[in-house]
PDB file of C-alpha atoms and ligand atoms in Angstrom:
ATOM      1  CA  MET A 129     -98.039-163.759   3.985  1.00 96.00           C
ATOM      2  CA  LEU A 130     -95.152-161.346   3.679  1.00 98.00           C
ATOM      3  CA  ILE A 131     -91.774-162.107   5.412  1.00 98.00           C
ATOM      4  CA  LEU A 132     -89.577-159.115   5.338  1.00 98.00           C
ATOM      5  CA  GLY A 133     -86.296-160.860   5.020  1.00 98.00           C
ATOM      6  CA  GLY A 134     -82.518-160.340   4.434  1.00 96.00           C
ATOM      7  CA  THR A 135     -81.568-162.413   7.339  1.00 96.00           C
ATOM      8  CA  ARG A 136     -80.832-165.773   8.159  1.00 96.00           C
ATOM      9  CA  GLU A 137     -83.824-165.928  10.435  1.00 97.00           C
ATOM     10  CA  ALA A 138     -86.345-165.133   7.653  1.00 98.00           C
ATOM     11  CA  ARG A 139     -84.888-167.991   5.405  1.00 97.00           C
ATOM     12  CA  GLU A 140     -85.546-170.385   8.266  1.00 97.00           C
ATOM     13  CA  LEU A 141     -88.957-169.225   8.403  1.00 97.00           C
ATOM     14  CA  ALA A 142     -89.498-169.206   4.742  1.00 97.00           C
ATOM     15  CA  HIS A 143     -88.078-172.807   4.689  1.00 96.00           C
ATOM     16  CA  ILE A 144     -90.413-173.949   7.658  1.00 95.00           C
ATOM     17  CA  ALA A 145     -93.644-172.055   6.054  1.00 94.00           C
ATOM     18  CA  THR A 146     -93.166-173.099   2.538  1.00 91.00           C
ATOM     19  CA  GLY A 147     -95.203-176.043   1.512  1.00 80.00           C
ATOM     20  CA  GLU A 148     -97.229-175.870   4.839  1.00 88.00           C
ATOM     21  CA  ARG A 149    -100.844-176.360   4.125  1.00 86.00           C
ATOM     22  CA  GLY A 150    -102.854-172.850   4.341  1.00 84.00           C
ATOM     23  CA  PHE A 151     -99.822-170.771   4.003  1.00 90.00           C
ATOM     24  CA  GLU A 152     -98.819-168.908   1.005  1.00 94.00           C
ATOM     25  CA  ILE A 153     -95.620-167.039   1.907  1.00 95.00           C
ATOM     26  CA  VAL A 154     -93.570-164.252   0.030  1.00 97.00           C
ATOM     27  CA  SER A 155     -90.250-163.004   1.443  1.00 98.00           C
ATOM     28  CA  SER A 156     -88.818-159.916   0.277  1.00 98.00           C
ATOM     29  CA  LEU A 157     -85.486-158.685  -0.004  1.00 98.00           C
ATOM     30  CA  ALA A 158     -83.893-155.207  -0.403  1.00 97.00           C
ATOM     31  CA  GLY A 159     -81.660-156.184  -3.164  1.00 94.00           C
ATOM     32  CA  ARG A 160     -78.568-154.664  -1.572  1.00 89.00           C
ATOM     33  CA  VAL A 161     -76.301-157.828  -1.717  1.00 88.00           C
ATOM     34  CA  ARG A 162     -74.930-158.624  -5.252  1.00 88.00           C
ATOM     35  CA  ALA A 163     -75.525-162.635  -4.658  1.00 90.00           C
ATOM     36  CA  PRO A 164     -78.358-162.781  -1.763  1.00 92.00           C
ATOM     37  CA  LEU A 165     -78.929-165.936  -0.359  1.00 93.00           C
ATOM     38  CA  LEU A 166     -82.177-166.623  -1.227  1.00 96.00           C
ATOM     39  CA  PRO A 167     -84.962-168.050   0.937  1.00 97.00           C
ATOM     40  CA  GLU A 168     -87.436-170.959  -0.366  1.00 96.00           C
ATOM     41  CA  GLY A 169     -90.578-170.138  -2.041  1.00 95.00           C
ATOM     42  CA  ALA A 170     -91.805-166.763  -3.622  1.00 96.00           C
ATOM     43  CA  VAL A 171     -89.491-164.072  -3.591  1.00 97.00           C
ATOM     44  CA  ARG A 172     -89.833-160.414  -4.339  1.00 98.00           C
ATOM     45  CA  ILE A 173     -86.547-158.144  -4.732  1.00 97.00           C
ATOM     46  CA  GLY A 174     -86.600-154.588  -4.164  1.00 97.00           C
ATOM     47  CA  GLY A 175     -88.054-151.501  -2.143  1.00 98.00           C
ATOM     48  CA  PHE A 176     -91.433-150.910  -1.783  1.00 98.00           C
ATOM     49  CA  GLY A 177     -91.342-146.859  -2.128  1.00 98.00           C
ATOM     50  CA  GLY A 178     -91.679-145.963   1.475  1.00 98.00           C
ATOM     51  CA  ALA A 179     -94.416-146.734   3.945  1.00 98.00           C
ATOM     52  CA  GLU A 180     -97.136-145.590   1.773  1.00 97.00           C
ATOM     53  CA  GLY A 181     -95.863-148.181  -1.111  1.00 98.00           C
ATOM     54  CA  LEU A 182     -95.483-150.922   1.350  1.00 98.00           C
ATOM     55  CA  ARG A 183     -99.396-150.360   2.408  1.00 97.00           C
ATOM     56  CA  ASP A 184    -100.342-150.336  -1.480  1.00 97.00           C
ATOM     57  CA  TRP A 185     -98.312-153.556  -2.145  1.00 98.00           C
ATOM     58  CA  VAL A 186     -99.867-155.369   1.227  1.00 97.00           C
ATOM     59  CA  ALA A 187    -103.326-154.232  -0.029  1.00 97.00           C
ATOM     60  CA  ASP A 188    -102.777-155.164  -3.695  1.00 97.00           C
ATOM     61  CA  LYS A 189    -101.526-158.797  -3.127  1.00 97.00           C
ATOM     62  CA  GLY A 190    -104.121-159.504  -0.423  1.00 96.00           C
ATOM     63  CA  ILE A 191    -101.446-159.994   2.384  1.00 97.00           C
ATOM     64  CA  GLU A 192    -103.072-161.227   5.467  1.00 95.00           C
ATOM     65  CA  ALA A 193    -100.102-160.942   8.071  1.00 97.00           C
ATOM     66  CA  VAL A 194     -96.374-159.638   7.901  1.00 98.00           C
ATOM     67  CA  VAL A 195     -93.272-160.698   9.805  1.00 98.00           C
ATOM     68  CA  ASP A 196     -90.767-158.178   9.738  1.00 98.00           C
ATOM     69  CA  ALA A 197     -87.492-160.495  10.138  1.00 98.00           C
ATOM     70  CA  THR A 198     -85.220-157.984   8.987  1.00 98.00           C
ATOM     71  CA  HIS A 199     -81.834-157.091  10.371  1.00 97.00           C
ATOM     72  CA  PRO A 200     -81.899-155.302  13.749  1.00 97.00           C
ATOM     73  CA  PHE A 201     -80.093-152.565  12.249  1.00 96.00           C
ATOM     74  CA  ALA A 202     -82.712-152.245   9.204  1.00 97.00           C
ATOM     75  CA  ALA A 203     -84.827-149.495  11.162  1.00 97.00           C
ATOM     76  CA  ALA A 204     -86.365-147.714   8.272  1.00 97.00           C
ATOM     77  CA  ILE A 205     -88.178-150.842   6.458  1.00 98.00           C
ATOM     78  CA  SER A 206     -89.383-151.525  10.275  1.00 98.00           C
ATOM     79  CA  ALA A 207     -90.761-148.351  11.047  1.00 98.00           C
ATOM     80  CA  ASN A 208     -92.420-148.341   7.556  1.00 98.00           C
ATOM     81  CA  ALA A 209     -94.013-151.641   7.947  1.00 98.00           C
ATOM     82  CA  ALA A 210     -95.152-150.248  11.500  1.00 97.00           C
ATOM     83  CA  VAL A 211     -96.975-147.093   9.568  1.00 97.00           C
ATOM     84  CA  ALA A 212     -98.109-149.214   6.704  1.00 97.00           C
ATOM     85  CA  LEU A 213    -100.008-151.553   8.527  1.00 96.00           C
ATOM     86  CA  ARG A 214    -101.286-149.476  11.546  1.00 94.00           C
ATOM     87  CA  ASP A 215    -104.999-149.168  11.782  1.00 88.00           C
ATOM     88  CA  SER A 216    -105.179-151.852   8.302  1.00 93.00           C
ATOM     89  CA  GLY A 217    -106.010-154.855  10.783  1.00 91.00           C
ATOM     90  CA  ILE A 218    -103.335-157.026   9.405  1.00 96.00           C
ATOM     91  CA  PRO A 219    -101.446-158.203  11.934  1.00 96.00           C
ATOM     92  CA  LEU A 220     -97.466-157.486  12.293  1.00 97.00           C
ATOM     93  CA  VAL A 221     -94.639-158.989  14.160  1.00 97.00           C
ATOM     94  CA  HIS A 222     -90.948-158.277  14.530  1.00 98.00           C
ATOM     95  CA  LEU A 223     -88.394-161.204  14.562  1.00 98.00           C
ATOM     96  CA  ARG A 224     -85.651-159.851  16.283  1.00 97.00           C
ATOM     97  CA  ARG A 225     -82.900-161.944  17.934  1.00 96.00           C
ATOM     98  CA  PRO A 226     -81.611-161.167  21.224  1.00 96.00           C
ATOM     99  CA  SER A 227     -78.987-158.855  21.812  1.00 96.00           C
ATOM    100  CA  TRP A 228     -75.055-159.874  22.796  1.00 97.00           C
ATOM    101  CA  SER A 229     -74.280-159.470  26.201  1.00 96.00           C
ATOM    102  CA  PRO A 230     -70.880-159.404  27.259  1.00 95.00           C
ATOM    103  CA  GLN A 231     -68.919-161.716  29.200  1.00 95.00           C
ATOM    104  CA  THR A 232     -66.304-162.055  31.901  1.00 96.00           C
ATOM    105  CA  GLY A 233     -62.956-160.606  29.879  1.00 96.00           C
ATOM    106  CA  ASP A 234     -64.746-158.460  27.462  1.00 97.00           C
ATOM    107  CA  ARG A 235     -63.450-154.962  26.986  1.00 98.00           C
ATOM    108  CA  TRP A 236     -66.869-153.531  25.569  1.00 98.00           C
ATOM    109  CA  VAL A 237     -67.492-149.370  24.883  1.00 98.00           C
ATOM    110  CA  ARG A 238     -70.927-149.548  24.044  1.00 98.00           C
ATOM    111  CA  VAL A 239     -71.992-146.385  21.946  1.00 98.00           C
ATOM    112  CA  ARG A 240     -75.183-145.363  20.606  1.00 97.00           C
ATOM    113  CA  ASP A 241     -75.014-144.823  17.019  1.00 96.00           C
ATOM    114  CA  LEU A 242     -71.904-144.870  14.426  1.00 96.00           C
ATOM    115  CA  ALA A 243     -70.811-140.952  14.902  1.00 96.00           C
ATOM    116  CA  ALA A 244     -70.251-141.846  18.743  1.00 97.00           C
ATOM    117  CA  ALA A 245     -68.465-145.083  17.549  1.00 98.00           C
ATOM    118  CA  VAL A 246     -66.072-142.575  15.361  1.00 97.00           C
ATOM    119  CA  ARG A 247     -65.594-140.603  18.114  1.00 96.00           C
ATOM    120  CA  VAL A 248     -64.457-143.462  20.391  1.00 98.00           C
ATOM    121  CA  VAL A 249     -62.613-145.432  18.447  1.00 97.00           C
ATOM    122  CA  SER A 250     -59.752-142.775  17.596  1.00 92.00           C
ATOM    123  CA  THR A 251     -59.113-142.745  21.393  1.00 96.00           C
ATOM    124  CA  LEU A 252     -58.745-146.899  21.752  1.00 97.00           C
ATOM    125  CA  GLY A 253     -56.000-147.727  19.312  1.00 96.00           C
ATOM    126  CA  GLU A 254     -54.597-146.929  15.587  1.00 97.00           C
ATOM    127  CA  ARG A 255     -55.411-150.373  13.859  1.00 98.00           C
ATOM    128  CA  VAL A 256     -59.283-151.079  13.402  1.00 98.00           C
ATOM    129  CA  PHE A 257     -61.093-153.782  12.397  1.00 98.00           C
ATOM    130  CA  LEU A 258     -64.265-152.748  11.368  1.00 98.00           C
ATOM    131  CA  THR A 259     -67.003-155.247  11.055  1.00 97.00           C
ATOM    132  CA  ILE A 260     -70.185-153.000  10.442  1.00 97.00           C
ATOM    133  CA  GLY A 261     -71.149-154.409   6.851  1.00 93.00           C
ATOM    134  CA  ARG A 262     -70.840-152.318   4.091  1.00 92.00           C
ATOM    135  CA  GLN A 263     -73.273-149.624   5.181  1.00 90.00           C
ATOM    136  CA  GLY A 264     -71.927-147.046   7.502  1.00 93.00           C
ATOM    137  CA  VAL A 265     -68.166-147.182   6.717  1.00 97.00           C
ATOM    138  CA  SER A 266     -68.072-143.758   5.179  1.00 97.00           C
ATOM    139  CA  ALA A 267     -68.742-142.392   8.512  1.00 97.00           C
ATOM    140  CA  PHE A 268     -64.903-143.510   9.542  1.00 98.00           C
ATOM    141  CA  ALA A 269     -63.839-141.594   6.085  1.00 97.00           C
ATOM    142  CA  GLY A 270     -62.418-138.772   7.875  1.00 97.00           C
ATOM    143  CA  GLN A 271     -60.243-140.882  10.082  1.00 97.00           C
ATOM    144  CA  ASP A 272     -56.943-140.271   8.697  1.00 96.00           C
ATOM    145  CA  GLY A 273     -54.897-141.159  11.590  1.00 95.00           C
ATOM    146  CA  GLN A 274     -55.780-144.817  11.830  1.00 97.00           C
ATOM    147  CA  TRP A 275     -55.519-147.887   9.902  1.00 98.00           C
ATOM    148  CA  PHE A 276     -58.572-150.236   9.026  1.00 98.00           C
ATOM    149  CA  LEU A 277     -59.477-153.480   8.043  1.00 98.00           C
ATOM    150  CA  ILE A 278     -62.877-153.351   6.706  1.00 98.00           C
ATOM    151  CA  ARG A 279     -64.762-156.672   6.292  1.00 98.00           C
ATOM    152  CA  ALA A 280     -68.163-156.675   4.400  1.00 96.00           C
ATOM    153  CA  ILE A 281     -69.946-159.410   1.919  1.00 93.00           C
ATOM    154  CA  ASP A 282     -69.812-156.554  -0.696  1.00 94.00           C
ATOM    155  CA  PRO A 283     -67.179-153.466  -1.317  1.00 95.00           C
ATOM    156  CA  PRO A 284     -68.768-150.591   0.498  1.00 96.00           C
ATOM    157  CA  GLU A 285     -69.340-147.616  -1.400  1.00 91.00           C
ATOM    158  CA  GLY A 286     -68.917-143.723  -0.998  1.00 95.00           C
ATOM    159  CA  PRO A 287     -65.707-142.033   0.874  1.00 97.00           C
ATOM    160  CA  LEU A 288     -63.808-144.621   2.537  1.00 97.00           C
ATOM    161  CA  PRO A 289     -60.628-143.817   5.261  1.00 97.00           C
ATOM    162  CA  PRO A 290     -57.748-143.512   3.315  1.00 97.00           C
ATOM    163  CA  ASN A 291     -55.665-146.100   5.379  1.00 98.00           C
ATOM    164  CA  ARG A 292     -57.509-149.245   4.889  1.00 98.00           C
ATOM    165  CA  GLU A 293     -57.800-153.025   3.126  1.00 98.00           C
ATOM    166  CA  ILE A 294     -61.072-154.450   2.235  1.00 98.00           C
ATOM    167  CA  LEU A 295     -61.848-158.040   2.865  1.00 98.00           C
ATOM    168  CA  LEU A 296     -64.647-159.403   1.436  1.00 97.00           C
ATOM    169  CA  ALA A 297     -66.482-162.248   3.154  1.00 96.00           C
ATOM    170  CA  ARG A 298     -69.601-163.801   4.128  1.00 94.00           C
ATOM    171  CA  GLY A 299     -69.977-165.182   7.642  1.00 92.00           C
ATOM    172  CA  PRO A 300     -70.625-167.524   9.696  1.00 93.00           C
ATOM    173  CA  PHE A 301     -66.951-166.800  10.872  1.00 95.00           C
ATOM    174  CA  ALA A 302     -65.301-169.247  13.428  1.00 96.00           C
ATOM    175  CA  VAL A 303     -62.973-167.948  16.612  1.00 97.00           C
ATOM    176  CA  GLU A 304     -59.735-169.525  15.394  1.00 98.00           C
ATOM    177  CA  GLY A 305     -60.205-167.294  12.037  1.00 98.00           C
ATOM    178  CA  GLU A 306     -61.035-164.074  13.926  1.00 98.00           C
ATOM    179  CA  SER A 307     -58.074-164.549  16.419  1.00 98.00           C
ATOM    180  CA  ARG A 308     -55.666-165.284  13.402  1.00 98.00           C
ATOM    181  CA  LEU A 309     -57.082-161.972  11.798  1.00 98.00           C
ATOM    182  CA  LEU A 310     -56.584-160.075  14.968  1.00 98.00           C
ATOM    183  CA  VAL A 311     -52.920-160.924  14.948  1.00 98.00           C
ATOM    184  CA  GLU A 312     -52.170-160.795  11.466  1.00 98.00           C
ATOM    185  CA  TYR A 313     -53.088-157.407  10.855  1.00 98.00           C
ATOM    186  CA  ARG A 314     -51.915-156.520  14.281  1.00 98.00           C
ATOM    187  CA  ILE A 315     -55.334-155.101  15.252  1.00 98.00           C
ATOM    188  CA  ASP A 316     -56.084-152.932  18.364  1.00 98.00           C
ATOM    189  CA  VAL A 317     -59.900-152.232  18.393  1.00 98.00           C
ATOM    190  CA  VAL A 318     -62.773-154.092  17.121  1.00 98.00           C
ATOM    191  CA  VAL A 319     -65.955-152.141  15.777  1.00 98.00           C
ATOM    192  CA  THR A 320     -69.312-153.856  15.665  1.00 98.00           C
ATOM    193  CA  LYS A 321     -73.121-153.301  15.529  1.00 97.00           C
ATOM    194  CA  ASP A 322     -74.791-155.226  18.022  1.00 97.00           C
ATOM    195  CA  SER A 323     -76.082-157.732  15.724  1.00 95.00           C
ATOM    196  CA  GLY A 324     -76.809-160.759  18.085  1.00 95.00           C
ATOM    197  CA  GLY A 325     -76.858-164.166  16.645  1.00 91.00           C
ATOM    198  CA  ASP A 326     -74.111-166.837  16.361  1.00 88.00           C
ATOM    199  CA  GLN A 327     -72.879-166.127  12.621  1.00 86.00           C
ATOM    200  CA  THR A 328     -70.992-163.081  13.483  1.00 87.00           C
ATOM    201  CA  HIS A 329     -70.056-163.578  17.178  1.00 94.00           C
ATOM    202  CA  ALA A 330     -66.851-165.106  16.902  1.00 97.00           C
ATOM    203  CA  LYS A 331     -64.959-161.709  16.477  1.00 97.00           C
ATOM    204  CA  LEU A 332     -66.311-161.194  20.151  1.00 98.00           C
ATOM    205  CA  ALA A 333     -64.699-164.359  21.573  1.00 97.00           C
ATOM    206  CA  ALA A 334     -61.045-163.810  19.617  1.00 98.00           C
ATOM    207  CA  ALA A 335     -61.335-160.194  20.807  1.00 98.00           C
ATOM    208  CA  ARG A 336     -61.921-160.953  24.520  1.00 98.00           C
ATOM    209  CA  ALA A 337     -59.055-163.832  24.318  1.00 98.00           C
ATOM    210  CA  ALA A 338     -56.662-161.284  22.869  1.00 98.00           C
ATOM    211  CA  GLY A 339     -57.992-158.597  25.605  1.00 98.00           C
ATOM    212  CA  ILE A 340     -58.785-156.094  22.434  1.00 98.00           C
ATOM    213  CA  PRO A 341     -61.508-153.444  23.328  1.00 98.00           C
ATOM    214  CA  VAL A 342     -64.674-153.645  21.123  1.00 98.00           C
ATOM    215  CA  VAL A 343     -66.916-150.651  20.277  1.00 98.00           C
ATOM    216  CA  VAL A 344     -70.274-152.082  20.284  1.00 98.00           C
ATOM    217  CA  ILE A 345     -72.921-149.898  18.210  1.00 98.00           C
ATOM    218  CA  GLU A 346     -76.451-150.704  20.271  1.00 98.00           C
ATOM    219  CA  ARG A 347     -79.725-151.150  18.097  1.00 97.00           C
ATOM    220  CA  PRO A 348     -81.965-148.577  16.730  1.00 96.00           C
ATOM    221  CA  PRO A 349     -85.046-148.915  19.085  1.00 95.00           C
ATOM    222  CA  LEU A 350     -88.027-150.713  17.288  1.00 96.00           C
ATOM    223  CA  PRO A 351     -91.350-148.650  16.807  1.00 93.00           C
ATOM    224  CA  ASP A 352     -93.644-147.864  19.779  1.00 92.00           C
ATOM    225  CA  GLY A 353     -96.001-150.637  20.618  1.00 92.00           C
ATOM    226  CA  ALA A 354     -94.338-153.110  18.470  1.00 95.00           C
ATOM    227  CA  VAL A 355     -95.308-156.870  19.102  1.00 96.00           C
ATOM    228  CA  ILE A 356     -91.798-158.630  19.196  1.00 97.00           C
ATOM    229  CA  VAL A 357     -90.501-162.398  18.725  1.00 97.00           C
ATOM    230  CA  GLU A 358     -86.994-163.723  19.301  1.00 97.00           C
ATOM    231  CA  THR A 359     -86.899-166.733  17.664  1.00 97.00           C
ATOM    232  CA  VAL A 360     -87.858-168.284  14.284  1.00 97.00           C
ATOM    233  CA  ALA A 361     -90.029-171.127  16.426  1.00 96.00           C
ATOM    234  CA  GLN A 362     -91.957-168.267  18.132  1.00 97.00           C
ATOM    235  CA  ALA A 363     -92.305-166.303  14.869  1.00 97.00           C
ATOM    236  CA  TRP A 364     -93.745-169.634  13.296  1.00 96.00           C
ATOM    237  CA  ASP A 365     -96.219-169.937  16.410  1.00 95.00           C
ATOM    238  CA  TRP A 366     -97.213-166.409  15.725  1.00 96.00           C
ATOM    239  CA  LEU A 367     -97.706-166.983  11.938  1.00 94.00           C
ATOM    240  CA  ARG A 368     -99.827-170.177  12.975  1.00 93.00           C
ATOM    241  CA  GLU A 369    -101.992-168.094  15.282  1.00 93.00           C
ATOM    242  CA  ALA A 370    -102.533-165.473  12.955  1.00 90.00           C
ATOM    243  CA  ARG A 371    -103.366-167.855  10.260  1.00 85.00           C
ATOM    244  CA  GLY A 372    -105.987-169.628  12.900  1.00 82.00           C
ATOM    245  CA  GLY A 373    -107.254-165.797  13.506  1.00 77.00           C
ATOM    246  CA  ILE A 374    -107.496-165.627   9.691  1.00 73.00           C
ATOM    247  CA  ARG A 375    -109.450-168.847   9.188  1.00 66.00           C
ATOM    248  CA  LEU A 376    -111.647-167.572  11.897  1.00 63.00           C
ATOM    249  CA  ALA A 377    -112.614-164.040  10.490  1.00 67.00           C
ATOM    250  CA  GLU A 378    -113.073-165.640   6.979  1.00 64.00           C
ATOM    251  CA  HIS A 379    -115.639-167.872   8.778  1.00 63.00           C
ATOM    252  CA  ARG A 380    -117.147-165.097  10.338  1.00 63.00           C
ATOM    253  CA  VAL A 381    -117.222-163.565   6.453  1.00 56.00           C
ATOM    254  CA  GLY A 382    -118.857-166.778   5.565  1.00 52.00           C
ATOM    255  CA  ALA A 383    -121.653-166.940   8.582  1.00 48.00           C
ATOM    256  CA  THR A 384    -122.604-163.346   7.834  1.00 46.00           C
ATOM    257  CA  ARG A 385    -122.868-164.221   3.928  1.00 43.00           C
ATOM    258  CA  SER A 386    -125.016-167.044   4.255  1.00 40.00           C
ATOM    259  CA  THR A 387    -127.091-165.214   6.964  1.00 36.00           C
ATOM    260  CA  VAL A 388    -127.496-162.427   4.681  1.00 34.00           C
ATOM    261  CA  GLU A 389    -128.565-164.975   1.939  1.00 36.00           C
ATOM    262  CA  LYS A 390    -130.878-166.699   3.980  1.00 36.00           C
ATOM    263  CA  LEU A 391    -132.584-163.678   5.033  1.00 31.00           C
ATOM    264  CA  ARG A 392    -132.666-162.463   1.115  1.00 30.00           C
TER     265      ARG A 392
HETATM  266  P1  LIG B1048     -83.301-149.815   6.220  1.00 97.45           P
HETATM  267  O1  LIG B1048     -82.195-149.024   5.802  1.00 97.45           O
HETATM  268  O2  LIG B1048     -83.914-150.219   7.072  1.00 97.45           O
HETATM  269  O3  LIG B1048     -84.206-149.840   4.958  1.00 97.45           O
HETATM  270  C1  LIG B1048     -83.826-148.715   3.765  1.00 97.45           C
HETATM  271  C2  LIG B1048     -84.664-149.145   2.736  1.00 97.45           C
HETATM  272  O4  LIG B1048     -84.579-150.267   1.894  1.00 97.45           O
HETATM  273  C3  LIG B1048     -86.254-149.582   2.794  1.00 97.45           C
HETATM  274  O5  LIG B1048     -87.043-147.930   3.266  1.00 97.45           O
HETATM  275  C4  LIG B1048     -86.892-150.011   1.836  1.00 97.45           C
HETATM  276  O6  LIG B1048     -86.978-149.472   0.731  1.00 97.45           O
HETATM  277  C5  LIG B1048     -85.781-150.895   1.562  1.00 97.45           C
HETATM  278  N1  LIG B1048     -85.646-152.284   2.429  1.00 97.45           N
HETATM  279  C6  LIG B1048     -85.330-152.591   3.192  1.00 97.45           C
HETATM  280  N2  LIG B1048     -85.407-153.878   3.559  1.00 97.45           N
HETATM  281  C7  LIG B1048     -86.341-154.286   2.686  1.00 97.45           C
HETATM  282  C8  LIG B1048     -86.879-155.608   2.483  1.00 97.45           C
HETATM  283  N3  LIG B1048     -86.468-156.855   3.205  1.00 97.45           N
HETATM  284  N4  LIG B1048     -87.580-155.741   1.599  1.00 97.45           N
HETATM  285  C9  LIG B1048     -87.805-154.882   0.506  1.00 97.45           C
HETATM  286  N5  LIG B1048     -87.260-153.613   1.081  1.00 97.45           N
HETATM  287  C10 LIG B1048     -86.454-153.340   1.854  1.00 97.45           C
HETATM  288  O7  LIG B1048     -82.806-151.352   5.526  1.00 97.45           O
HETATM  289  P2  LIG B1048     -81.002-151.736   5.446  1.00 97.45           P
HETATM  290  O8  LIG B1048     -80.251-151.270   6.535  1.00 97.45           O
HETATM  291  O9  LIG B1048     -80.384-150.969   4.237  1.00 97.45           O
HETATM  292  O10 LIG B1048     -81.161-153.362   5.387  1.00 97.45           O
HETATM  293  C11 LIG B1048     -81.648-153.607   4.116  1.00 97.45           C
HETATM  294  C12 LIG B1048     -81.574-154.931   4.005  1.00 97.45           C
HETATM  295  O11 LIG B1048     -80.581-155.883   4.298  1.00 97.45           O
HETATM  296  C13 LIG B1048     -83.031-155.646   4.979  1.00 97.45           C
HETATM  297  O12 LIG B1048     -83.569-156.680   4.301  1.00 97.45           O
HETATM  298  C14 LIG B1048     -81.922-156.151   5.902  1.00 97.45           C
HETATM  299  O13 LIG B1048     -82.536-157.376   6.671  1.00 97.45           O
HETATM  300  C15 LIG B1048     -80.540-156.720   5.415  1.00 97.45           C
HETATM  301  N6  LIG B1048     -79.181-156.409   6.557  1.00 97.45           N
HETATM  302  C16 LIG B1048     -78.919-155.350   6.757  1.00 97.45           C
HETATM  303  C17 LIG B1048     -78.005-155.315   7.699  1.00 97.45           C
HETATM  304  C18 LIG B1048     -77.689-154.031   8.288  1.00 97.45           C
HETATM  305  O14 LIG B1048     -77.019-153.826   9.352  1.00 97.45           O
HETATM  306  N7  LIG B1048     -78.127-153.030   8.151  1.00 97.45           N
HETATM  307  C19 LIG B1048     -77.417-156.430   8.179  1.00 97.45           C
HETATM  308  C20 LIG B1048     -77.710-157.627   7.276  1.00 97.45           C
HETATM  309  C21 LIG B1048     -78.943-157.603   6.467  1.00 97.45           C
HETATM  310  P3  LIG B1048     -88.759-148.632   0.686  1.00 97.45           P
HETATM  311  O15 LIG B1048     -88.775-147.278   1.389  1.00 97.45           O
HETATM  312  O16 LIG B1048     -88.520-148.194  -0.987  1.00 97.45           O
HETATM  313  O17 LIG B1048     -89.446-150.037   0.683  1.00 97.45           O
END
């Protein structure tokens, strides 16, 4: 069974499944982060070479079920998984933690994508806390009328906004620390992806308490017809069911073989 990873949920699922009887798990990472947090058990790192590469890899390794537990914004790999496994008979589930919901006092501006975030952020303040991770920062490179505090695990690559400070840090973050950052850097507006989960949501509480607007970039859609679960527990149930289905199929194949042998 293959877990497409790069998230805490993927690591938790690998932790649960590794060592369980009847489960042979391999986790896959893209290899973006220099020092990734590795899941337990077998791990492979690097792209597959598109949907076709993934299809071949899955066939070559005899993979029988796939959990796409990648980040909600990792749209390409999720789409590739759907294409690769279509008509293969190999079950695929997407594990997607729920989106964040605004609470009383939040001043959210929801936007569809990065480009819309760039357009709207210039109307909301001069000093921006950009917490969208490393990828996508270049979209703000032309914003020379604003100052950016850019936080990411590894340094962003490519063109960057000219007025900036880069803060390398990995969550989880606490509300007190996030509130301190907002004050220390005199932040007017926060930009975030709707990543969901509790690792990085402290910035939302800090912005709410400070009355600061937050530009929230909406998630890209999952492929049509995707089977989706929201929690690690649900993904684990799904895997066990998939395993049951595989056992049943093996049994049927076995029965057919012995029937054929008898007939001979
Ligand atoms: P992406 O845009 O969906 O994927 C781009 C390419 O990276 C894919 O086509 C695939 O290459 C490779 N790839 C992505 N995830 C992979 C995986 N788990 N195993 C093997 N190859 C993978 O993905 P992304 O947004 O760059 O994210 C890359 C990884 O970082 C994901 O695993 C994701 O879970 C994690 N992550 C992403 C974000 C985010 O904001 N995007 C945040 C936190 C963690 P091939 O076509 O060559 O197979």
